[in-house]
mmCIF file of C-alpha atoms in Angstrom:
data_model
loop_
_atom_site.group_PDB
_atom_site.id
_atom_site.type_symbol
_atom_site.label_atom_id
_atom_site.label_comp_id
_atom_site.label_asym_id
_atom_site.label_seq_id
_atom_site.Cartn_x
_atom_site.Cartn_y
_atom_site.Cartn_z
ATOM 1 C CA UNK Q 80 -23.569 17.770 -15.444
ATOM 2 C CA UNK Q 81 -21.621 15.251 -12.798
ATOM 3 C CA UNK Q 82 -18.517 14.786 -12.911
ATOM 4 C CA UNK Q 83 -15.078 13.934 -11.784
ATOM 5 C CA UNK Q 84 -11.985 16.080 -10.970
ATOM 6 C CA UNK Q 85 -8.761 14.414 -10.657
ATOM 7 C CA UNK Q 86 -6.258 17.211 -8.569
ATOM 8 C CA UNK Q 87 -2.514 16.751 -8.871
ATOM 9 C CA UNK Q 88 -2.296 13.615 -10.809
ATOM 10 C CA UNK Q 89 -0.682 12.644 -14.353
ATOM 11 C CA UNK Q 90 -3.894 11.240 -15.649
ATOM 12 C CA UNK Q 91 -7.370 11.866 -17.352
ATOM 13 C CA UNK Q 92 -10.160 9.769 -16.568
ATOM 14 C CA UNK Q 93 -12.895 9.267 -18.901
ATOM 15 C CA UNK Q 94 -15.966 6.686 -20.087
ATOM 16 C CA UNK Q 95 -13.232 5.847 -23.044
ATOM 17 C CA UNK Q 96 -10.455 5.037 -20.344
ATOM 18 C CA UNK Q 97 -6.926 6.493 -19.464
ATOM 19 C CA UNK Q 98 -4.958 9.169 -21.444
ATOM 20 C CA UNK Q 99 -1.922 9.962 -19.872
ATOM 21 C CA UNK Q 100 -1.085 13.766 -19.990
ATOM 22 C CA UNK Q 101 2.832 14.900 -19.555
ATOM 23 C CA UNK Q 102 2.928 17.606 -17.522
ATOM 24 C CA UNK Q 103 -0.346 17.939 -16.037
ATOM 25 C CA UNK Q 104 -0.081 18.470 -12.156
ATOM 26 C CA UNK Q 105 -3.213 20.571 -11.282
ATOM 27 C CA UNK Q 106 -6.780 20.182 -11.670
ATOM 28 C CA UNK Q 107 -8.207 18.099 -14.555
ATOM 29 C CA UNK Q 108 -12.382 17.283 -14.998
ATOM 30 C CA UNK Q 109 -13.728 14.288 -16.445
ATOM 31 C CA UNK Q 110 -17.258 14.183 -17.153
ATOM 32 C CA UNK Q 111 -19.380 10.936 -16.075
ATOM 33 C CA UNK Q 112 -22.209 9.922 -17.951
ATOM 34 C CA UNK Q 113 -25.544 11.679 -18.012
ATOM 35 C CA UNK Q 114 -28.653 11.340 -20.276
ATOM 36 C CA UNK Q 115 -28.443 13.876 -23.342
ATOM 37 C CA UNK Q 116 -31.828 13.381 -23.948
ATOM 38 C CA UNK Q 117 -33.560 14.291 -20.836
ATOM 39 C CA UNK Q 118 -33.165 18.255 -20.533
ATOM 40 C CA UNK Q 119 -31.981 19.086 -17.174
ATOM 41 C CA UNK Q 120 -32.277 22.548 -15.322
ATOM 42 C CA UNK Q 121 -29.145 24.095 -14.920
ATOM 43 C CA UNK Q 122 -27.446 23.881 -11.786
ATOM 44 C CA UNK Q 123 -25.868 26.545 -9.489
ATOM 45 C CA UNK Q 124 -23.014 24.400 -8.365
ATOM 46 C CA UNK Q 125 -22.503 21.009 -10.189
ATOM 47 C CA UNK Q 126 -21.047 18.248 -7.907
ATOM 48 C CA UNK Q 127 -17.990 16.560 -9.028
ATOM 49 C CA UNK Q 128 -16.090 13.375 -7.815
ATOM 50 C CA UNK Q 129 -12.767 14.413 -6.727
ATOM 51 C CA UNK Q 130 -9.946 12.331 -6.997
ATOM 52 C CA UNK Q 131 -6.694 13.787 -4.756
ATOM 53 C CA UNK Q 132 -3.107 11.947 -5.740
ATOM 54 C CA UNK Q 133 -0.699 14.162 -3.015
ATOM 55 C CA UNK Q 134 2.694 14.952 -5.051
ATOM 56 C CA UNK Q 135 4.333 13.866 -1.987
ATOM 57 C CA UNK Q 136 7.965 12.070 -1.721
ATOM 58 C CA UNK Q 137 7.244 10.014 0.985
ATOM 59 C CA UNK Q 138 3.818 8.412 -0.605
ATOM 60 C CA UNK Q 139 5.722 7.690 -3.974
ATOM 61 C CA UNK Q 140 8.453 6.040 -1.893
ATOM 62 C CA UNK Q 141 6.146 3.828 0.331
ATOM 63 C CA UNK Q 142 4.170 3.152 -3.133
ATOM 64 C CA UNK Q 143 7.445 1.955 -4.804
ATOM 65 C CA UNK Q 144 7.866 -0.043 -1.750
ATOM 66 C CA UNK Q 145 4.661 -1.831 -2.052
ATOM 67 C CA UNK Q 146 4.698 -2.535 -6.314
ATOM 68 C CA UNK Q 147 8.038 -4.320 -5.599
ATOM 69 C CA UNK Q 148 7.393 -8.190 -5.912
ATOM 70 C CA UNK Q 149 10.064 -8.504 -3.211
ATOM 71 C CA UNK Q 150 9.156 -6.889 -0.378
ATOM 72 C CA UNK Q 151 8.700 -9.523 2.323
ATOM 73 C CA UNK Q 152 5.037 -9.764 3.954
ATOM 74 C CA UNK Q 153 6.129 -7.839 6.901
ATOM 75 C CA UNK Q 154 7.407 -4.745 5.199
ATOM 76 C CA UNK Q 155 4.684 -4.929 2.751
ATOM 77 C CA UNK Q 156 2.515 -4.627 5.290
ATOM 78 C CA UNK Q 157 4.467 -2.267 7.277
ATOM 79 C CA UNK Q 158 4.625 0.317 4.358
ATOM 80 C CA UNK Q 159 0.800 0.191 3.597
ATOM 81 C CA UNK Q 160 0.111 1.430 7.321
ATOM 82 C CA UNK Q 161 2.497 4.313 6.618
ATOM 83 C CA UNK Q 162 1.225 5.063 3.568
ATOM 84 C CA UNK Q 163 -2.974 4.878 5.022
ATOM 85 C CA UNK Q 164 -1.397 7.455 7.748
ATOM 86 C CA UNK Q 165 0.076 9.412 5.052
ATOM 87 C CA UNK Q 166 -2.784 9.684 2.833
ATOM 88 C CA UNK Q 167 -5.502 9.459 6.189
ATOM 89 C CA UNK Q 168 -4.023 13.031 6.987
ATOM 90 C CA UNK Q 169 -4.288 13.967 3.520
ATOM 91 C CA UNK Q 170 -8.122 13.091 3.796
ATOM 92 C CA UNK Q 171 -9.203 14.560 6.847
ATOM 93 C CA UNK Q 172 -7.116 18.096 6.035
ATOM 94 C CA UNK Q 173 -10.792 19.694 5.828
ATOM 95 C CA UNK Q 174 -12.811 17.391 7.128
ATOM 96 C CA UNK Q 175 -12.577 16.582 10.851
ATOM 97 C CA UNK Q 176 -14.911 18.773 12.810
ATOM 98 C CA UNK Q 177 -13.622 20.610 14.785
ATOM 99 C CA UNK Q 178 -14.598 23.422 17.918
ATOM 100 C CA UNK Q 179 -13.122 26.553 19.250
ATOM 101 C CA UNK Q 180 -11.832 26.980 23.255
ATOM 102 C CA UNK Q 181 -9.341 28.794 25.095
ATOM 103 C CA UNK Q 182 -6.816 26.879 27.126
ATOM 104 C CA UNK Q 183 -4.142 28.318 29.812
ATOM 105 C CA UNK Q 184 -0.353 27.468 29.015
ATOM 106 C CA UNK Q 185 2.485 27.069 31.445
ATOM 107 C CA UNK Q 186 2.757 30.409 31.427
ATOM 108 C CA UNK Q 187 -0.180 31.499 32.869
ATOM 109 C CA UNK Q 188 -1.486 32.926 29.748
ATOM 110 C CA UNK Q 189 -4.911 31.954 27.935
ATOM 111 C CA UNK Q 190 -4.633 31.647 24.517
ATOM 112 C CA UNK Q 191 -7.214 30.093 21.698
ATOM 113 C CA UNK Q 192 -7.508 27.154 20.775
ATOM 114 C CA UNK Q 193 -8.843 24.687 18.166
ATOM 115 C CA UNK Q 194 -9.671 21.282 18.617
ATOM 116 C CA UNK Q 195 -11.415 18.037 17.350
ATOM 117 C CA UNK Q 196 -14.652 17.574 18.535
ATOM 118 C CA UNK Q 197 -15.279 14.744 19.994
ATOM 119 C CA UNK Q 198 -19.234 14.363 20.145
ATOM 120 C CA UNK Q 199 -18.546 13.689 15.772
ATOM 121 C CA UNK Q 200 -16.428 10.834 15.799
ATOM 122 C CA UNK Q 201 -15.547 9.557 12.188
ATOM 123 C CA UNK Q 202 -16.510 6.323 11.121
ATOM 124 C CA UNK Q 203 -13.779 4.625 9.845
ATOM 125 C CA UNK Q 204 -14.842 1.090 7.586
ATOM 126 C CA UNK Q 205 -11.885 -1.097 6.071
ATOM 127 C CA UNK Q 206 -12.671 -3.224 3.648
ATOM 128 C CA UNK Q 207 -11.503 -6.762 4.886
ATOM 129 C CA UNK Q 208 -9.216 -7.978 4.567
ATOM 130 C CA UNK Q 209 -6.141 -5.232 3.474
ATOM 131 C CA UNK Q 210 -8.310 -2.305 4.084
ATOM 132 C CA UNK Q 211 -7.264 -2.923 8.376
ATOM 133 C CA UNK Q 212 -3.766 -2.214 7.355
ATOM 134 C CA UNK Q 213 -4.235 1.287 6.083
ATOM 135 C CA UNK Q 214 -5.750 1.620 9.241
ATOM 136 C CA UNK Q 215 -2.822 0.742 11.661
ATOM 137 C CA UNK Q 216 -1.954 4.430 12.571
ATOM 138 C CA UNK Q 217 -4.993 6.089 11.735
ATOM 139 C CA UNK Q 218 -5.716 6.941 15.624
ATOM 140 C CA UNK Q 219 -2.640 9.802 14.863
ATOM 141 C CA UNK Q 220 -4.331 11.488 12.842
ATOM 142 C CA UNK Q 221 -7.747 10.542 13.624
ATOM 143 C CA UNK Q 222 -8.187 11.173 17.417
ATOM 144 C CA UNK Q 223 -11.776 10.426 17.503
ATOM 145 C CA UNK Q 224 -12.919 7.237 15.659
ATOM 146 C CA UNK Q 225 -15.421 4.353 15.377
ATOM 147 C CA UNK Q 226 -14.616 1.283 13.485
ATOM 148 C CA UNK Q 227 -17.372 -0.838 11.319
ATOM 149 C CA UNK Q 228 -15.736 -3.625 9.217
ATOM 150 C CA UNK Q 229 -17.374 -4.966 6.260
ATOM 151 C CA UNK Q 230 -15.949 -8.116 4.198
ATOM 152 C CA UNK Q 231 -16.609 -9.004 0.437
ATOM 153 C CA UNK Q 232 -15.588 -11.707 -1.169
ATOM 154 C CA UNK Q 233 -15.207 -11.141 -5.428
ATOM 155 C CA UNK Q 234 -15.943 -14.376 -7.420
ATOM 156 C CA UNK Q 235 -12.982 -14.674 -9.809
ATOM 157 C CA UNK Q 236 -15.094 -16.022 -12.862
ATOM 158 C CA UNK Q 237 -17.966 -13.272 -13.163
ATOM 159 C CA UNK Q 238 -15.585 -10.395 -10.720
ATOM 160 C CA UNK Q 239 -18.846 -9.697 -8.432
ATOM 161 C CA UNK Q 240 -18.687 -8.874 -4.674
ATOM 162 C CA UNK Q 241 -20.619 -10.150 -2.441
ATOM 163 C CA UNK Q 242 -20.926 -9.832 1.366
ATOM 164 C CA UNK Q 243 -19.844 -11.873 4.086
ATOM 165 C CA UNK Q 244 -19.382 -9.379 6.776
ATOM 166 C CA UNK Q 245 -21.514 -6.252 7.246
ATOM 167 C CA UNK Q 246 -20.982 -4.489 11.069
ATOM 168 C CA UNK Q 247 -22.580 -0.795 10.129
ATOM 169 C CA UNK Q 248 -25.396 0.383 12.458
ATOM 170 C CA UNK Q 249 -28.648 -0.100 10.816
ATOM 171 C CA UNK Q 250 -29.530 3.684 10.942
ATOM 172 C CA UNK Q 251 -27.173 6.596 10.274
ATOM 173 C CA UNK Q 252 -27.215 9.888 10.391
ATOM 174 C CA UNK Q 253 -26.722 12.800 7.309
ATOM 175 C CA UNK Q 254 -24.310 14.268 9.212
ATOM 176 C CA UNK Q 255 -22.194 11.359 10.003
ATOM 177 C CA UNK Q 256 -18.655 11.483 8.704
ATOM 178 C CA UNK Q 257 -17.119 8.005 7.094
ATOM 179 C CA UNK Q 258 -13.562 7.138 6.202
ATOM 180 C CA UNK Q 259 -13.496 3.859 4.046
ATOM 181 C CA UNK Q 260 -10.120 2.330 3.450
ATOM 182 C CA UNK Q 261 -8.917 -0.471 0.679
ATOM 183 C CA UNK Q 262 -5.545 -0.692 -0.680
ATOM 184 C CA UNK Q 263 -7.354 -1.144 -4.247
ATOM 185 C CA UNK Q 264 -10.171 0.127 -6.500
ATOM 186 C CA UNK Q 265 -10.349 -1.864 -9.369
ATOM 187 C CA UNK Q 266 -13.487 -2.353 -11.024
ATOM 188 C CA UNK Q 267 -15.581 -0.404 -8.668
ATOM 189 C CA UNK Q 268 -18.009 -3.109 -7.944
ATOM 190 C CA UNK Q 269 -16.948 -3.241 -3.868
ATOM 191 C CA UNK Q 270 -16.958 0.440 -2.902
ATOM 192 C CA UNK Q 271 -19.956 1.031 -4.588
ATOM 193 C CA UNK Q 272 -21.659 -1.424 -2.391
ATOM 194 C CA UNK Q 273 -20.403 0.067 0.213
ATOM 195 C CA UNK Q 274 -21.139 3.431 -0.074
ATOM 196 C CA UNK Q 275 -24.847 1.868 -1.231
ATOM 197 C CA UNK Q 276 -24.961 0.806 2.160
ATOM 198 C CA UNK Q 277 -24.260 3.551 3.886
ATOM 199 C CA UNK Q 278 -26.760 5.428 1.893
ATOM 200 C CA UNK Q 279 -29.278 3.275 2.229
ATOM 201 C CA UNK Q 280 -28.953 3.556 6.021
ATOM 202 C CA UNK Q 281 -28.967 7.447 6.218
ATOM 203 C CA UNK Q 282 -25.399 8.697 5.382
ATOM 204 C CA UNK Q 283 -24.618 11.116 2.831
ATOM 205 C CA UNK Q 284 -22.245 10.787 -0.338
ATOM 206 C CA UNK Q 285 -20.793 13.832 0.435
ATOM 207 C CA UNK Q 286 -19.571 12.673 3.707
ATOM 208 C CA UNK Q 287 -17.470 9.717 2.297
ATOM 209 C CA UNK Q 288 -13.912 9.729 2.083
ATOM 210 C CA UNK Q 289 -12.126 6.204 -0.009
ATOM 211 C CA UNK Q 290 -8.471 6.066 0.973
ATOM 212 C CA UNK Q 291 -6.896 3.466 -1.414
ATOM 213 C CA UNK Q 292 -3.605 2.902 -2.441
ATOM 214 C CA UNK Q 293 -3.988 2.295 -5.887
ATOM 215 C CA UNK Q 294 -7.143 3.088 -8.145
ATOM 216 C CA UNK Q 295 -8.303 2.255 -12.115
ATOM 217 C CA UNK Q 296 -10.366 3.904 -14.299
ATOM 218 C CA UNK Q 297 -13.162 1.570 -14.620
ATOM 219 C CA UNK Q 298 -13.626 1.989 -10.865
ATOM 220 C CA UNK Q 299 -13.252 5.635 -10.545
ATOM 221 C CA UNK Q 300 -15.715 5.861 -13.531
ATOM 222 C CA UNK Q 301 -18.349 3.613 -11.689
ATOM 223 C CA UNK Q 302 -17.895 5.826 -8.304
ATOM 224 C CA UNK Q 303 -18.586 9.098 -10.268
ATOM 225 C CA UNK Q 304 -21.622 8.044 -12.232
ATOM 226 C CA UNK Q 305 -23.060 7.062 -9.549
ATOM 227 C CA UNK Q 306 -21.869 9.141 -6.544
ATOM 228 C CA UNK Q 307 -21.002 12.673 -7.595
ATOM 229 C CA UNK Q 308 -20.056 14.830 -4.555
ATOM 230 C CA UNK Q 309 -17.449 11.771 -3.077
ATOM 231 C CA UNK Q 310 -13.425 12.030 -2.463
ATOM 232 C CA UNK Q 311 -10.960 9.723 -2.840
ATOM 233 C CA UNK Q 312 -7.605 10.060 -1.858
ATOM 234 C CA UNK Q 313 -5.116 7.864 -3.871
ATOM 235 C CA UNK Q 314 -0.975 7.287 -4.161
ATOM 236 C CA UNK Q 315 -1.476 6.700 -7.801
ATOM 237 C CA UNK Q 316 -3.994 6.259 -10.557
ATOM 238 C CA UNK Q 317 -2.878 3.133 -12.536
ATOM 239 C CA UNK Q 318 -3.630 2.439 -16.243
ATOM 240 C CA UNK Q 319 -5.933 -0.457 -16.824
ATOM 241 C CA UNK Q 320 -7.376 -3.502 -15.136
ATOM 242 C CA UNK Q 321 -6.917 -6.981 -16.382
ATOM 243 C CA UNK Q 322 -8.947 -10.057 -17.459
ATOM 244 C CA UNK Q 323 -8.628 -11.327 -14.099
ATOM 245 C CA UNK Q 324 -9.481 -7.832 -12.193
ATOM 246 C CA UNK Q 325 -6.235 -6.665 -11.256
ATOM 247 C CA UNK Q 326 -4.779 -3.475 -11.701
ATOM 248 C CA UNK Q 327 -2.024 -3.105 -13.883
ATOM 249 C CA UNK Q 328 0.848 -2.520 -12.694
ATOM 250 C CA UNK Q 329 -0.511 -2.514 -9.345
ATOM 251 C CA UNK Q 330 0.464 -4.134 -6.677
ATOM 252 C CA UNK Q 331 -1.005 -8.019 -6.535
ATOM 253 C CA UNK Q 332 -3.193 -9.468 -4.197
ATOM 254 C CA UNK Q 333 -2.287 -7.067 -1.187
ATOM 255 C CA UNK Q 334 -4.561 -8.699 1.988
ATOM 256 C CA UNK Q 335 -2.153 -11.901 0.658
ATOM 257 C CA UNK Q 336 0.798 -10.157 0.837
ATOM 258 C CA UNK Q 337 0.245 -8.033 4.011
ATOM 259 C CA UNK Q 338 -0.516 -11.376 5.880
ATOM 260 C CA UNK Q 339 1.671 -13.938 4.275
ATOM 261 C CA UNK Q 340 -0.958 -16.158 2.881
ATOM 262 C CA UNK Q 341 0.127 -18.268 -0.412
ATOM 263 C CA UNK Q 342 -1.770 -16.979 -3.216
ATOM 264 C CA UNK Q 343 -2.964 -20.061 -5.574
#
């Protein structure tokens, strides 16, 4: 059966939404939906969505930072790069590829070494516009990158994304890696478009990391259903989503407040 594991956070996820569990801080699975009726082999290794919130000091002070209605634009936006660093190196702990040389110190001595490889680059897509900021020092922990930026645009009467920007090569490859960053997951209906595309053009599901800031259940719920096998790497997994599509408590409109643009 899919499913979803959510490691280190306060929260269980599940098709009847959010129960908050006291004292939970390891690993918790929530099951996504699957058809009863249809009898299904059993399989050797079910895939799960994982869901990583790091217990980490610095992301729950850069994620108090950003909730605060009055941080100014310019710290806003200066806290969401450090927190996309933060939770970038979080992401790629086990997944940048990596190859094995020797190299000669000052010394004179050759010792081993370990380094990135460079012929894999990851493909790093933010989500316009907010998803660029978590992006700001990703080169420090990503030292080989490529960058495709996609835009959506959500209607705020029926909440549906559609595309206005779409720079992904036509064909990838399986073993292509991708890093997708958007300060919020809400009601899934974005990323999963996303990650559609990249699918459709050749990647793999299991080669996906989402870095958000904040995520909801109804998105979460969405991505596991439909993409078993994905990661997403989170400062917090917030309650509920509202009439209007925003996560509660959340953090607002966060492209507007990252670039100073009047939200009406």
């Amino acid at each position: 059966m899919h499913g979803l594991v959510v490691q280190r956070s306060l929260c269980r996820v599940s098709g009847r939404g959010v129960a908050p569990k006291r004292g939970i801080k390891r690993i918790m699975t929530v099951r996504a939906t699957t058809d009863a009726a249809t009898p299904k082999p059993k399989p050797k290794a079910p895939q799960q969505m994982l869901v990583y919130s790091p217990p980490h000091p610095l992301i729950k002070h850069w994620l108090a930072i950003l909730r605060s209605e009055y941080t100014p634009s310019p710290m806003f936006r200066s806290a969401c790069s450090e927190l996309g660093r933060l939770l970038i190196y979080e992401a790629v702990r086990e997944f940048l590829p990596t190859m094995e040389q020797q190299v000669q110190t000052p010394l004179g001595a050759v010792a081993d070494a370990t380094l990135v490889d460079p012929s894999r680059p990851v493909k790093v897509i933010p989500i316009l516009r907010a998803g660029l900021v978590l992006l700001e020092q990703s080169s420090q922990v990503i030292p080989f990158q490529e960058t495709y930026h996609v835009g959506y645009v959500r209607d705020p009467a029926t909440l549906q994304a559609t595309s206005y920007l779409n720079k992904l090569p036509p064909q990838l490859s399986p073993d292509d890696l991708f890093l997708i960053t958007d300060p919020m997951l809400a009601t899934g209906g974005t990323i999963v478009k996303v990650v559609d595309d990249i699918v459709s053009r050749g990647g793999r599901p299991e080669n996906v990391r989402v870095v958000a800031v904040v995520v909801a259940p109804p998105a979460l719920k969405k991505l596991a259903d439909r993409y078993p096998g994905l990661k997403v790497y989170t400062a917090m997994i917030d309650e509920q989503v509202d009439e209007r599509g925003y996560i509660v408590p959340g953090l607002g409109d966060a492209g507007d407040r990252a670039y100073g643009t009047p939200h009406h």
